[in-house]
XYZ file of C-alpha atoms in Angstrom:
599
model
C 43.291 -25.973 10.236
C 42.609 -29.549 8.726
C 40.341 -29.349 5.313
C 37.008 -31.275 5.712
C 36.086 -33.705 3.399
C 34.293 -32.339 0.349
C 33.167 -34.098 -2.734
C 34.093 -30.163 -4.137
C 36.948 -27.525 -4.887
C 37.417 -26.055 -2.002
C 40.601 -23.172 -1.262
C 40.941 -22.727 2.458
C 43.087 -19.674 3.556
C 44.505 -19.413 7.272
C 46.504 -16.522 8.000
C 49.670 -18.649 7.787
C 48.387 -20.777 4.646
C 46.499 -22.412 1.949
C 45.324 -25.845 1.693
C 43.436 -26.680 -1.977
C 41.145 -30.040 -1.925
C 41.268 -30.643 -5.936
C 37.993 -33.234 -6.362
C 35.363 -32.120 -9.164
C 31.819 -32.350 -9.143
C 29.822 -34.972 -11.627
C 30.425 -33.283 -15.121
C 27.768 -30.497 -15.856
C 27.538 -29.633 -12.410
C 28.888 -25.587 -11.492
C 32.403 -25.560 -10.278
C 32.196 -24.065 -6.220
C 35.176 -22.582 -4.874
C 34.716 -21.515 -0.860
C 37.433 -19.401 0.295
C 37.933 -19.308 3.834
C 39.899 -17.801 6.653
C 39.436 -16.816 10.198
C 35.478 -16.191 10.034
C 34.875 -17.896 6.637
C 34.539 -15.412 3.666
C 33.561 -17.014 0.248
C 34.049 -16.243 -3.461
C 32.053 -18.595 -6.049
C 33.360 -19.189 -9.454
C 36.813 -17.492 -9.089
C 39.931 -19.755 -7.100
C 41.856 -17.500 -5.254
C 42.600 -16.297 -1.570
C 40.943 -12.876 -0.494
C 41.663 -11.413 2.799
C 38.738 -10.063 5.321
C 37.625 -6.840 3.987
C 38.972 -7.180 0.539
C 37.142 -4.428 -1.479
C 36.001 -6.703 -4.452
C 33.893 -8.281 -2.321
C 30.469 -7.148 -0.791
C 28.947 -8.167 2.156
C 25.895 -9.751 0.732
C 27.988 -11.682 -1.535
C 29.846 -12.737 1.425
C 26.929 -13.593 3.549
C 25.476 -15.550 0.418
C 28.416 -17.761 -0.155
C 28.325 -18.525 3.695
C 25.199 -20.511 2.909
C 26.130 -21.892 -0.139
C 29.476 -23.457 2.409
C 27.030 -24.021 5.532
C 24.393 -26.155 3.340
C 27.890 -28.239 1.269
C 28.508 -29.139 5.287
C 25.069 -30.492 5.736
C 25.146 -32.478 2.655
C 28.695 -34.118 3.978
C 26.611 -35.364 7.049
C 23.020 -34.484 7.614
C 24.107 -36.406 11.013
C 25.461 -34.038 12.461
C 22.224 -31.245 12.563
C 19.255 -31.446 14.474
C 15.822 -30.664 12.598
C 14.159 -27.950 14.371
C 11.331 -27.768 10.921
C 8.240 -29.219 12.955
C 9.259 -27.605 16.606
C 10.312 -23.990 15.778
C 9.348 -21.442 18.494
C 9.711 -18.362 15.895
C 9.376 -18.002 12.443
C 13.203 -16.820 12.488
C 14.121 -20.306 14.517
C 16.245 -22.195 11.742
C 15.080 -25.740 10.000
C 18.322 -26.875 10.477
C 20.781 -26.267 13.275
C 24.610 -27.321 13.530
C 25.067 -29.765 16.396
C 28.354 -28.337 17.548
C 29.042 -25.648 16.230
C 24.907 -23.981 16.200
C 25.397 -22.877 12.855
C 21.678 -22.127 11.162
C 19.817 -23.083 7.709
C 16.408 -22.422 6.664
C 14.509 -23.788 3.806
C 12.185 -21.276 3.056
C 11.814 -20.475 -0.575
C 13.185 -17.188 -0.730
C 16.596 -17.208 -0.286
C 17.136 -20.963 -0.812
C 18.726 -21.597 -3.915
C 16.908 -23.684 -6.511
C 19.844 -26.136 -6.773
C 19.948 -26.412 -3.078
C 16.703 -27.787 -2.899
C 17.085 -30.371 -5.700
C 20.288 -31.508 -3.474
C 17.901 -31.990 -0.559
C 15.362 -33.352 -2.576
C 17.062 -36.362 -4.426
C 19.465 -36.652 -1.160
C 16.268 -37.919 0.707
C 12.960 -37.515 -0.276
C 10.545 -35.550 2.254
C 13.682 -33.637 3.588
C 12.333 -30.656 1.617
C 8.894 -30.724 3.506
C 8.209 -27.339 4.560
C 7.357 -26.222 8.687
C 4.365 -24.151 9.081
C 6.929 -21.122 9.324
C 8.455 -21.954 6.002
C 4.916 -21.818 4.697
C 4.079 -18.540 6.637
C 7.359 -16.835 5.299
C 6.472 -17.333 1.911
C 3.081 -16.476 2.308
C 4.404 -12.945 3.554
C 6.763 -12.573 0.587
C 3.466 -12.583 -1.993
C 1.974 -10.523 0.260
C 5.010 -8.105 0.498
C 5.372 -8.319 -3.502
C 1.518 -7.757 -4.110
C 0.617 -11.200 -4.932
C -2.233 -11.467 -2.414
C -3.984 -14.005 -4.241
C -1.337 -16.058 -4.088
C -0.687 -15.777 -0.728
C -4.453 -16.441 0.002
C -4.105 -19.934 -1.855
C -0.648 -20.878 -0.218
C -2.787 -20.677 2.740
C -5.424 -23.020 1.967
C -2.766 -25.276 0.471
C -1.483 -25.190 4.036
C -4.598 -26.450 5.436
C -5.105 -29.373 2.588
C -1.783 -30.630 4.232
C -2.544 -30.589 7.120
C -0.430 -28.372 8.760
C -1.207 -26.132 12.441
C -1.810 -22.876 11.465
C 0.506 -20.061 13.987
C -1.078 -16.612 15.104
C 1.630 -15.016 12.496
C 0.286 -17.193 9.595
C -2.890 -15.758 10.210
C -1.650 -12.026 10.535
C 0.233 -12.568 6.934
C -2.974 -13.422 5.290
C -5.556 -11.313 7.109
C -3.020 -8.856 5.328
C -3.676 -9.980 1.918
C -7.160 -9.946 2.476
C -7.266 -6.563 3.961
C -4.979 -5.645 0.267
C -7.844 -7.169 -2.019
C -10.578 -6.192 0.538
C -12.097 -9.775 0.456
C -14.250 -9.282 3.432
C -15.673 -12.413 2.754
C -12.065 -14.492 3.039
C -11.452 -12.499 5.704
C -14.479 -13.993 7.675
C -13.891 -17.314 6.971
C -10.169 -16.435 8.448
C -11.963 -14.766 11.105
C -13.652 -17.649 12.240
C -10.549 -20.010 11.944
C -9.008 -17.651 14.598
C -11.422 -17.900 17.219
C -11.751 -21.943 16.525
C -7.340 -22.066 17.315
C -7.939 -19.610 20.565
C -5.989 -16.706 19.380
C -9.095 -14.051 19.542
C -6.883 -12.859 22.664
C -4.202 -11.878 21.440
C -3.936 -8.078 20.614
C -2.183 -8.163 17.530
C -4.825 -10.458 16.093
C -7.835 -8.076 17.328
C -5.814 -5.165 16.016
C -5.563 -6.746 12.619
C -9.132 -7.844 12.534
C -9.873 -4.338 13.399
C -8.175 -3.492 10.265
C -9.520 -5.749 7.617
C -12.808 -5.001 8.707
C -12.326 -1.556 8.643
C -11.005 -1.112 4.865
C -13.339 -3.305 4.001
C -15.952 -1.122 4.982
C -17.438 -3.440 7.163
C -17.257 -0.956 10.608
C -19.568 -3.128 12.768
C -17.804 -6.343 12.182
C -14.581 -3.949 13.624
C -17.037 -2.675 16.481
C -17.760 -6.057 17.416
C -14.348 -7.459 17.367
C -13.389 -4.020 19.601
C -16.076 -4.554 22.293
C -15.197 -8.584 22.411
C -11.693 -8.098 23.234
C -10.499 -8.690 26.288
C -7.510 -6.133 26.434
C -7.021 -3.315 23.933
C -3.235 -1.514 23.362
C -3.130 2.047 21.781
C -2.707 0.096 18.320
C -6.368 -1.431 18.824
C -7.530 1.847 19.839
C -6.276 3.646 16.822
C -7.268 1.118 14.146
C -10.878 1.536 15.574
C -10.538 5.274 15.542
C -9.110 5.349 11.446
C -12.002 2.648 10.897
C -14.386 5.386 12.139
C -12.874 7.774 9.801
C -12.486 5.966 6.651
C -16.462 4.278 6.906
C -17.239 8.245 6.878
C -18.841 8.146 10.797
C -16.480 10.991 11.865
C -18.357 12.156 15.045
C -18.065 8.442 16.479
C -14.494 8.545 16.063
C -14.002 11.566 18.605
C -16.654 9.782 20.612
C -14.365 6.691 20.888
C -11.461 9.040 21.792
C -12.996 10.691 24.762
C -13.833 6.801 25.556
C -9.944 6.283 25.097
C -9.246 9.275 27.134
C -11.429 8.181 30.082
C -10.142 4.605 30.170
C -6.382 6.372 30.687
C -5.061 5.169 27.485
C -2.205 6.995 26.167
C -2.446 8.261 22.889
C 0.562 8.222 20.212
C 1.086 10.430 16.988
C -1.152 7.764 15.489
C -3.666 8.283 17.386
C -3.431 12.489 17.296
C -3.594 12.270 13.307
C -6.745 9.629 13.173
C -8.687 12.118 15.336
C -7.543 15.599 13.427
C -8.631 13.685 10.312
C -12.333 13.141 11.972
C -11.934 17.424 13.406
C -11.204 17.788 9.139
C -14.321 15.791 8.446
C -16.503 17.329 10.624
C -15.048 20.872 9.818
C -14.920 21.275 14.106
C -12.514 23.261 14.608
C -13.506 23.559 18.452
C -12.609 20.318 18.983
C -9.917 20.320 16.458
C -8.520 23.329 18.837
C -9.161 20.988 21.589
C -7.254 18.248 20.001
C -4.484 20.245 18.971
C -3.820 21.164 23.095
C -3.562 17.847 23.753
C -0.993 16.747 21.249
C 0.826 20.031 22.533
C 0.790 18.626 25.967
C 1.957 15.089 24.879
C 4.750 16.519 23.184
C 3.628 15.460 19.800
C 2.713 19.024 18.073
C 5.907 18.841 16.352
C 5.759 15.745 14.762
C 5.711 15.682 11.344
C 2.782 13.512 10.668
C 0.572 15.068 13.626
C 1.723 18.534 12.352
C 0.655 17.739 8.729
C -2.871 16.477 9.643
C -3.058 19.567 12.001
C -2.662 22.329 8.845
C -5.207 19.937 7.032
C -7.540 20.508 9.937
C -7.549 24.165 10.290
C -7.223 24.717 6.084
C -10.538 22.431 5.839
C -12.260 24.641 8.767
C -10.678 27.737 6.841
C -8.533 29.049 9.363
C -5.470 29.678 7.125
C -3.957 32.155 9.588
C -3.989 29.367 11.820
C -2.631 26.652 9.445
C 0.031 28.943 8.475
C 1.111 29.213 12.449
C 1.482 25.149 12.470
C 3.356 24.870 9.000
C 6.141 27.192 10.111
C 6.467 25.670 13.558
C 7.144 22.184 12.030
C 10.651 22.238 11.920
C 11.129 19.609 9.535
C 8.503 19.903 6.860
C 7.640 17.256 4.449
C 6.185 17.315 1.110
C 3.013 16.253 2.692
C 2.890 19.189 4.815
C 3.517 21.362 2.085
C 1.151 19.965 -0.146
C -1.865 20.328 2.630
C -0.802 24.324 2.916
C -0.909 24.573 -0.559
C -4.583 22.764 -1.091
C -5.641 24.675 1.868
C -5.023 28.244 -0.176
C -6.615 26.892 -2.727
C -9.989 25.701 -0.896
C -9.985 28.883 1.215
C -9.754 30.839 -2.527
C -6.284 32.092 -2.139
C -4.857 30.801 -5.325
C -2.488 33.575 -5.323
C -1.043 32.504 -1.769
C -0.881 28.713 -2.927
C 1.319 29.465 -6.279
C 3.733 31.945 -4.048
C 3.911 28.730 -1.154
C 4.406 26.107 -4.514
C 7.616 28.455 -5.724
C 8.888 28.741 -1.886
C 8.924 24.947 -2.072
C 10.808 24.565 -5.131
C 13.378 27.260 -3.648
C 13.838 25.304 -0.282
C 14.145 22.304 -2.525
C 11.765 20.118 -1.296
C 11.026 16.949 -3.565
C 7.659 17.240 -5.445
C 5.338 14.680 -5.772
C 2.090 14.243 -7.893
C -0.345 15.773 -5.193
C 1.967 19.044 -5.377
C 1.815 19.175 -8.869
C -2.470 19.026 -8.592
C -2.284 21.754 -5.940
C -0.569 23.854 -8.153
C -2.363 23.054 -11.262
C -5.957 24.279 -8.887
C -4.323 27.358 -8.381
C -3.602 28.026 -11.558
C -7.145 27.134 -12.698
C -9.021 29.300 -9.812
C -6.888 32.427 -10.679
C -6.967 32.068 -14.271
C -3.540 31.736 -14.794
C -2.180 30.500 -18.050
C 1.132 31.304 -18.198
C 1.952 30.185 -14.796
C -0.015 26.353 -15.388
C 1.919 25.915 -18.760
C 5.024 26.445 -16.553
C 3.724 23.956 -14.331
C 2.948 21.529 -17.390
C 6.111 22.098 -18.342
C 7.914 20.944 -15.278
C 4.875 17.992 -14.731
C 6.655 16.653 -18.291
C 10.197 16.913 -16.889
C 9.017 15.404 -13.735
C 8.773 11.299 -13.167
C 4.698 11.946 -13.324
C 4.183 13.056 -16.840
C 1.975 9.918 -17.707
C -0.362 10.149 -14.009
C -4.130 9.921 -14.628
C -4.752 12.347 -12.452
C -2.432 15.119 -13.322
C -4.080 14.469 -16.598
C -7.222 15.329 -15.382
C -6.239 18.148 -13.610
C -4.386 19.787 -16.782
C -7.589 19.621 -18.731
C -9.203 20.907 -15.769
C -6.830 24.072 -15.461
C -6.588 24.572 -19.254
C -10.529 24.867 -19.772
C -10.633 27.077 -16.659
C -7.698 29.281 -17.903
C -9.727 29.638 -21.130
C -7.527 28.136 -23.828
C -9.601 24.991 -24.726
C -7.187 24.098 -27.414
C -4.530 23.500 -25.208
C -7.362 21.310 -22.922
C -7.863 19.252 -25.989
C -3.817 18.787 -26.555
C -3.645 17.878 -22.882
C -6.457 15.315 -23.095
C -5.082 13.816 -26.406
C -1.436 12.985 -24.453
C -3.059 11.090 -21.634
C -2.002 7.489 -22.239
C -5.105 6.871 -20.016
C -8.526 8.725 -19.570
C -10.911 8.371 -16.631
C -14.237 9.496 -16.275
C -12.826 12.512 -14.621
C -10.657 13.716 -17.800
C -14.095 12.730 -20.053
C -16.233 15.161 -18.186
C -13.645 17.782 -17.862
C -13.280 18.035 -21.658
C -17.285 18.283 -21.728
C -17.725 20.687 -19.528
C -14.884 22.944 -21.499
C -16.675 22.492 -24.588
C -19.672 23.259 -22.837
C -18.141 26.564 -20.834
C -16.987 27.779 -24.499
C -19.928 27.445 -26.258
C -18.996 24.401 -28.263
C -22.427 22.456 -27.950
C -21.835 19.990 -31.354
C -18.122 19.074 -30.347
C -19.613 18.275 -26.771
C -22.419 15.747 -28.938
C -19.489 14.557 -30.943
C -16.842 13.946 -27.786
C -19.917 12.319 -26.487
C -19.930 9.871 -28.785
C -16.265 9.288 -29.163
C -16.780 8.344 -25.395
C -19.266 6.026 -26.448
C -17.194 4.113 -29.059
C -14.096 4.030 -26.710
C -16.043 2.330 -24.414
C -16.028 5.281 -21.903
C -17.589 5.206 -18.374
C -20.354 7.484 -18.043
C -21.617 9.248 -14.740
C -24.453 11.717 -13.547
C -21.568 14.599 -14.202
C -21.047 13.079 -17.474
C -24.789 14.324 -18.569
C -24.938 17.196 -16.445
C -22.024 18.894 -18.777
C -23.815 17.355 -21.836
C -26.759 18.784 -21.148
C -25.373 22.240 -20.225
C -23.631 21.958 -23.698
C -26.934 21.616 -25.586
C -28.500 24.576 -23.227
C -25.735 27.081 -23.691
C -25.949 26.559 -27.739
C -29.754 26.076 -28.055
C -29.038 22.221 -28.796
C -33.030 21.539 -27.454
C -34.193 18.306 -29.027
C -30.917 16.756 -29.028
C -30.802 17.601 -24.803
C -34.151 15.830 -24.515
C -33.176 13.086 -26.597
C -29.785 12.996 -24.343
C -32.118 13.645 -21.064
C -34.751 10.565 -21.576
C -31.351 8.420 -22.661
C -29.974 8.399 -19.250
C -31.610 5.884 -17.083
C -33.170 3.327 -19.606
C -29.997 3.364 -22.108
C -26.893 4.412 -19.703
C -27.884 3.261 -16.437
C -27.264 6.519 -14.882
C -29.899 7.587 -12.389
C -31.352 10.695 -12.852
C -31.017 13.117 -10.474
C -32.250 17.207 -9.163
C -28.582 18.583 -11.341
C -30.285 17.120 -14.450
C -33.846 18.456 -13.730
C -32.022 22.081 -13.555
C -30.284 21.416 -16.793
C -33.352 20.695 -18.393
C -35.414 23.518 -16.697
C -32.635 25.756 -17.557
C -32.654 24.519 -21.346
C -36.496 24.962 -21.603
C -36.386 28.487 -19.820
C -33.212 29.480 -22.512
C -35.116 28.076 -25.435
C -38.625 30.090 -23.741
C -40.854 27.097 -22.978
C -41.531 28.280 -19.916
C -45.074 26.277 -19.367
C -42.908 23.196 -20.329
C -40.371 23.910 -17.490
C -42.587 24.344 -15.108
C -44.408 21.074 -16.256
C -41.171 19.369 -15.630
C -40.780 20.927 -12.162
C -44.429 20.008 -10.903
C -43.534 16.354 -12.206
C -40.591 15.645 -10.945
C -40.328 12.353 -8.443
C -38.093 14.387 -5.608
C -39.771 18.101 -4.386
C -38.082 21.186 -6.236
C -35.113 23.137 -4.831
C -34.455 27.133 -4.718
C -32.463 26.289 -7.277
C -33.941 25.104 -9.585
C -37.346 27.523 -9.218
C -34.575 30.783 -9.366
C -33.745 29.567 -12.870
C -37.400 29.380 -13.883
C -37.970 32.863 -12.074
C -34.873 34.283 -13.741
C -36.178 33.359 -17.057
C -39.938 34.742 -16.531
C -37.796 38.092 -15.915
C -36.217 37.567 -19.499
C -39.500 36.338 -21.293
C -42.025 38.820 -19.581
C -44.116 36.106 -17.975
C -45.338 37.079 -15.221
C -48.469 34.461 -14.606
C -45.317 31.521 -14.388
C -43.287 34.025 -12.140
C -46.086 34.519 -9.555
C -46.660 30.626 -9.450
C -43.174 30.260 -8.962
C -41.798 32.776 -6.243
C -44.888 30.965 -4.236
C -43.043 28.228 -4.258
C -39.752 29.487 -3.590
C -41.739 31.283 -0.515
C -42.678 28.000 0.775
C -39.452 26.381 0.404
C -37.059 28.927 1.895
C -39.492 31.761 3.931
C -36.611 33.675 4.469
C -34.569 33.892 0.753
C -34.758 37.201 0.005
C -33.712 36.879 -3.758
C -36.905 35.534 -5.101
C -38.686 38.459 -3.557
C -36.036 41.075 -5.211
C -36.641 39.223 -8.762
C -40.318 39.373 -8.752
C -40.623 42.888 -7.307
C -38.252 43.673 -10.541
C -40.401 41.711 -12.835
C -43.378 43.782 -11.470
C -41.718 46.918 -12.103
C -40.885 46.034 -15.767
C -44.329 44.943 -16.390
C -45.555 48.516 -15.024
C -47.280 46.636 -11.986
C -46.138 49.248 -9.396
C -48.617 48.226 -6.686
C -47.646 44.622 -6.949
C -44.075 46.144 -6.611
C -44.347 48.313 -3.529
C -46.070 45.393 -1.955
C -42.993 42.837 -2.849
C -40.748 45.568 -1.618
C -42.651 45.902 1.758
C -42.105 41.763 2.807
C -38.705 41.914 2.213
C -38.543 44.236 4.696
């Protein structure tokens, strides 16, 4: 084996020997050694022969070096490559390609090294000018990394220099736009497509279908759908999830039927999209339906399919039936178990959801955050104490100690368990509050009779700079009702929409009503009710009715239960109070008659 000429160090090792070329680089320039023997394996910065498989040396150190040796032979004799950078039929199809012996480089900005490129650079200027694939490769790294923005402005650099733009470049940053949810961008992309002719290809509907979709723009995806010529299963199942996720559930199954009748076979994809719009809908006929199909298709056993099927039946509270699916799966993940567990909890079965949560840890399945706030919801709705602080305890051992949401959640289950102290310690070691932790603490204060530390968190919310929502000043103004905090609910009450920005809404009225009726302004409660902008409730006219009970008032309480009579003909209740509010006012006539219509 003859050594090439090199303007470097350069050890090359044959199985029968070594040959050394001794020539340094300019002074201040890294010392390269290249080691290399029947395929070529390298070492940098050491000068000695290795054999193949030498265990000192890894084989992306070895694969490294082989470029470092591959792009030292292109600077000997650029000559002797061709330059593939403005013809490439693939983005994998090198820049550079070895004449003889079709060895590959690529100048991409990723792997390149930095003091490659200044070679190239002062070698001959222009050599460094990137392909539209270069461009579209580094585009997708941003993208891949989270730096959408970027990636969005690498493509419009792209277009400044006049470069063609490939079908791929324009899947990369319909990506990033899909990320940000720049519908707008993804328009103006949108219409760049169908100007280059690639509105036919599938992948570019499919992704379309996307962006639009998470962008919450479902009839730009409809339109895109209906205009395209051919649809795969991917098309059909991006449509389906857009359906879903824009909240339109029932057209979702209606496109699925359409799937069915066109003879397009569905995939697990497609089997979870739809058993997400059954959990929507809470139709668990169809969901039933649904699940017979993916038995027949042979995808009942899939993990993913599986997990969305014991969501579906939990949310339609069939837990008997949920239960049959989860211990079918044969390999159960943590999302499976976490959808049993929420599903005991919705269904009330806290109890069941705490003994499912221990099972897990016994099995030794990996717990994630969602686990931990299934747990935490059992605790609350059974009232158990002991069992969340064990759960706190583990959430602190766990990699999710500082989550917002498990925050939330251990206020949440701390205020429901009874021991507000231990809410307020919670809320305190949050290294982050949302409006969800806010209003939890406010409604504990409020649940324990604390109405002046609900006015003062209030305004520690204000001087944090705190968001502030329509549950916000629902728990505020339950505060002030349950302690007999009267003016300083009203002044809270007329605050909302003209200081806050908060619109008022039919919860607030029945705060207010509720803090009138506690206080015994009954005439002023049902002022508010006859003035309100939206028509009363049941609701809200029970908790007037209950209150004439309390005060003895029984003028109010027949004005009342009429309108609870016109509202809801057939609600029993407001019948049963007044006929009781009759009897303690000694009006037995008035009571027989009550008695007699509910009859």
């Amino acid at each position: 084996m003859k050594a090439m000429a090199c303007s470097y160090p350069v050890v090359m090792t044959t199985k029968f020997q070594t040959l050394r070329c001794d020539e340094q680089l300019s002074p201040g320039r890294k010392t390269w050694f290249a080691t290399v023997e029947v395929g070529l394996t390298y070492r940098t910065g050491q000068h000695r022969s290795i054999a193949r498989g030498h265990p000192s040396i890894s084989p992306g150190e070895v694969a490294d070096q082989r470029k470092i040796s591959l792009w030292r032979q292109f600077f000997s004799d650029p000559s002797l490559w061709w330059d593939h950078r403005f013809d490439k039929k693939t983005p994998r199809y090198p820049d550079f390609k070895h004449k003889k012996t079709h060895e590959a480089l690529w100048i991409d900005g990723r792997s390149t090294p930095g003091w490659v490129i200044s070679e190239l650079a002062s070698m001959a200027p222009g050599i460094v000018q990137r392909s539209t694939f270069s461009w579209t490769a580094e585009i997708e790294r941003h993208v891949k990394d989270g730096r959408c923005l970027k990636a969005i402005e690498l493509f419009h650099q792209m277009q400044k220099e006049g470069l063609l733009l490939h079908k791929i470049t324009f899947l990369r940053v319909l990506k990033a736009c899909t990320d940000l949810a720049l519908v707008e961008e993804g328009r103006r992309i949108h219409t760049q497509i169908v100007e280059y002719g690639f509105m036919a290809d599938i992948f570019v509907g499919s992704c379309l279908i996307d962006m639009y979709s998470k962008c919450r723009s479902i009839e730009d995806a409809s339109r895109v759908f209906n205009d395209m010529l051919k649809c795969d299963v991917a098309c059909w199942n991006a449509m389906i999830l857009g359906y879903v996720k824009c909240g339109q559930a029932e057209k979702a199954l209606d496109l699925f039927q359409q799937m069915e009748y066109e003879k397009v076979d569905p995939d697990n994809f497609t089997f979870v999209s739809v058993l997400n719009a059954c959990a929507c809908l809470e139709a668990l006929e169809e969901g039933k339906q649904v699940h017979a199909k993916a038995i027949r298709g042979g995808f009942a056993s899939d993990c993913f399919v599986g997990s969305s099927l014991v969501d579906m039946y939990s949310k339609c509270g069939h837990m008997e039936d949920a239960s049959k699916v989860f211990y079918y799966i044969q390999k159960r993940s943590v999302v499976c178990w976490n959808a049993m567990i929420i599903g005991y909890v919705k269904c009330g079965e806290g109890e069941k959801a705490l003994e499912l949560f221990r099972q897990m840890q016994g099995e030794r399945v990996e717990l994630d955050n969602v686990t931990f706030m299934g747990a935490l919801n059992a605790c609350a709705s059974t009232a158990s104490l002991e069992e969340g602080r064990h759960v706190h305890a583990q959430i602190i051992q766990s990699p999710f100690r500082s989550d917002m949401f498990l925050g939330s959640c251990l206020v949440d289950m701390y205020v429901k368990c009874g021991s507000i102290q231990d809410a307020i310690t919670a809320f305190r070691n949050m290294p982050v509050h949302d409006v969800v932790a806010w209003n939890g603490m406010l409604m504990g204060y409020a649940m324990h009779g604390l109405g002046r530390e609900a006015l003062h968190f209030f305004e520690q919310m204000h001087h944090k700079g705190a968001e502030r929502d329509g549950t916000t000043f629902v728990c505020l103004l339950s505060a002030c009702s349950h302690t007999g905090l009267e003016s300083e609910g009203h002044h809270h009450f007329e605050s909302i929409t003209p200081v806050y920005g908060v619109a008022v809404e039919m919860k607030h009225y029945n705060c207010m009503v509720d803090l009138l009726s506690r206080a015994g302004h009954l005439c002023e409660a049902e002022d508010m009710i006859n003035s309100m902008p939206c028509p009363p409730d049941v609701s809200i006219c029970m908790t007037l009715l209950g209150a004439c009970r309390t005060h003895g008032n029984l003028e109010i309480a027949e004005h009342i239960s009429e309108q609870i009579l016109a509202l809801d003909p057939e609600n029993a209740s407001g019948y049963v109070l007044l006929s009781n509010i009759y009897a303690e006012a000694g009006k037995w006539d008035n009571t027989q008659e009550t008695q007699e219509l509910t009859m």
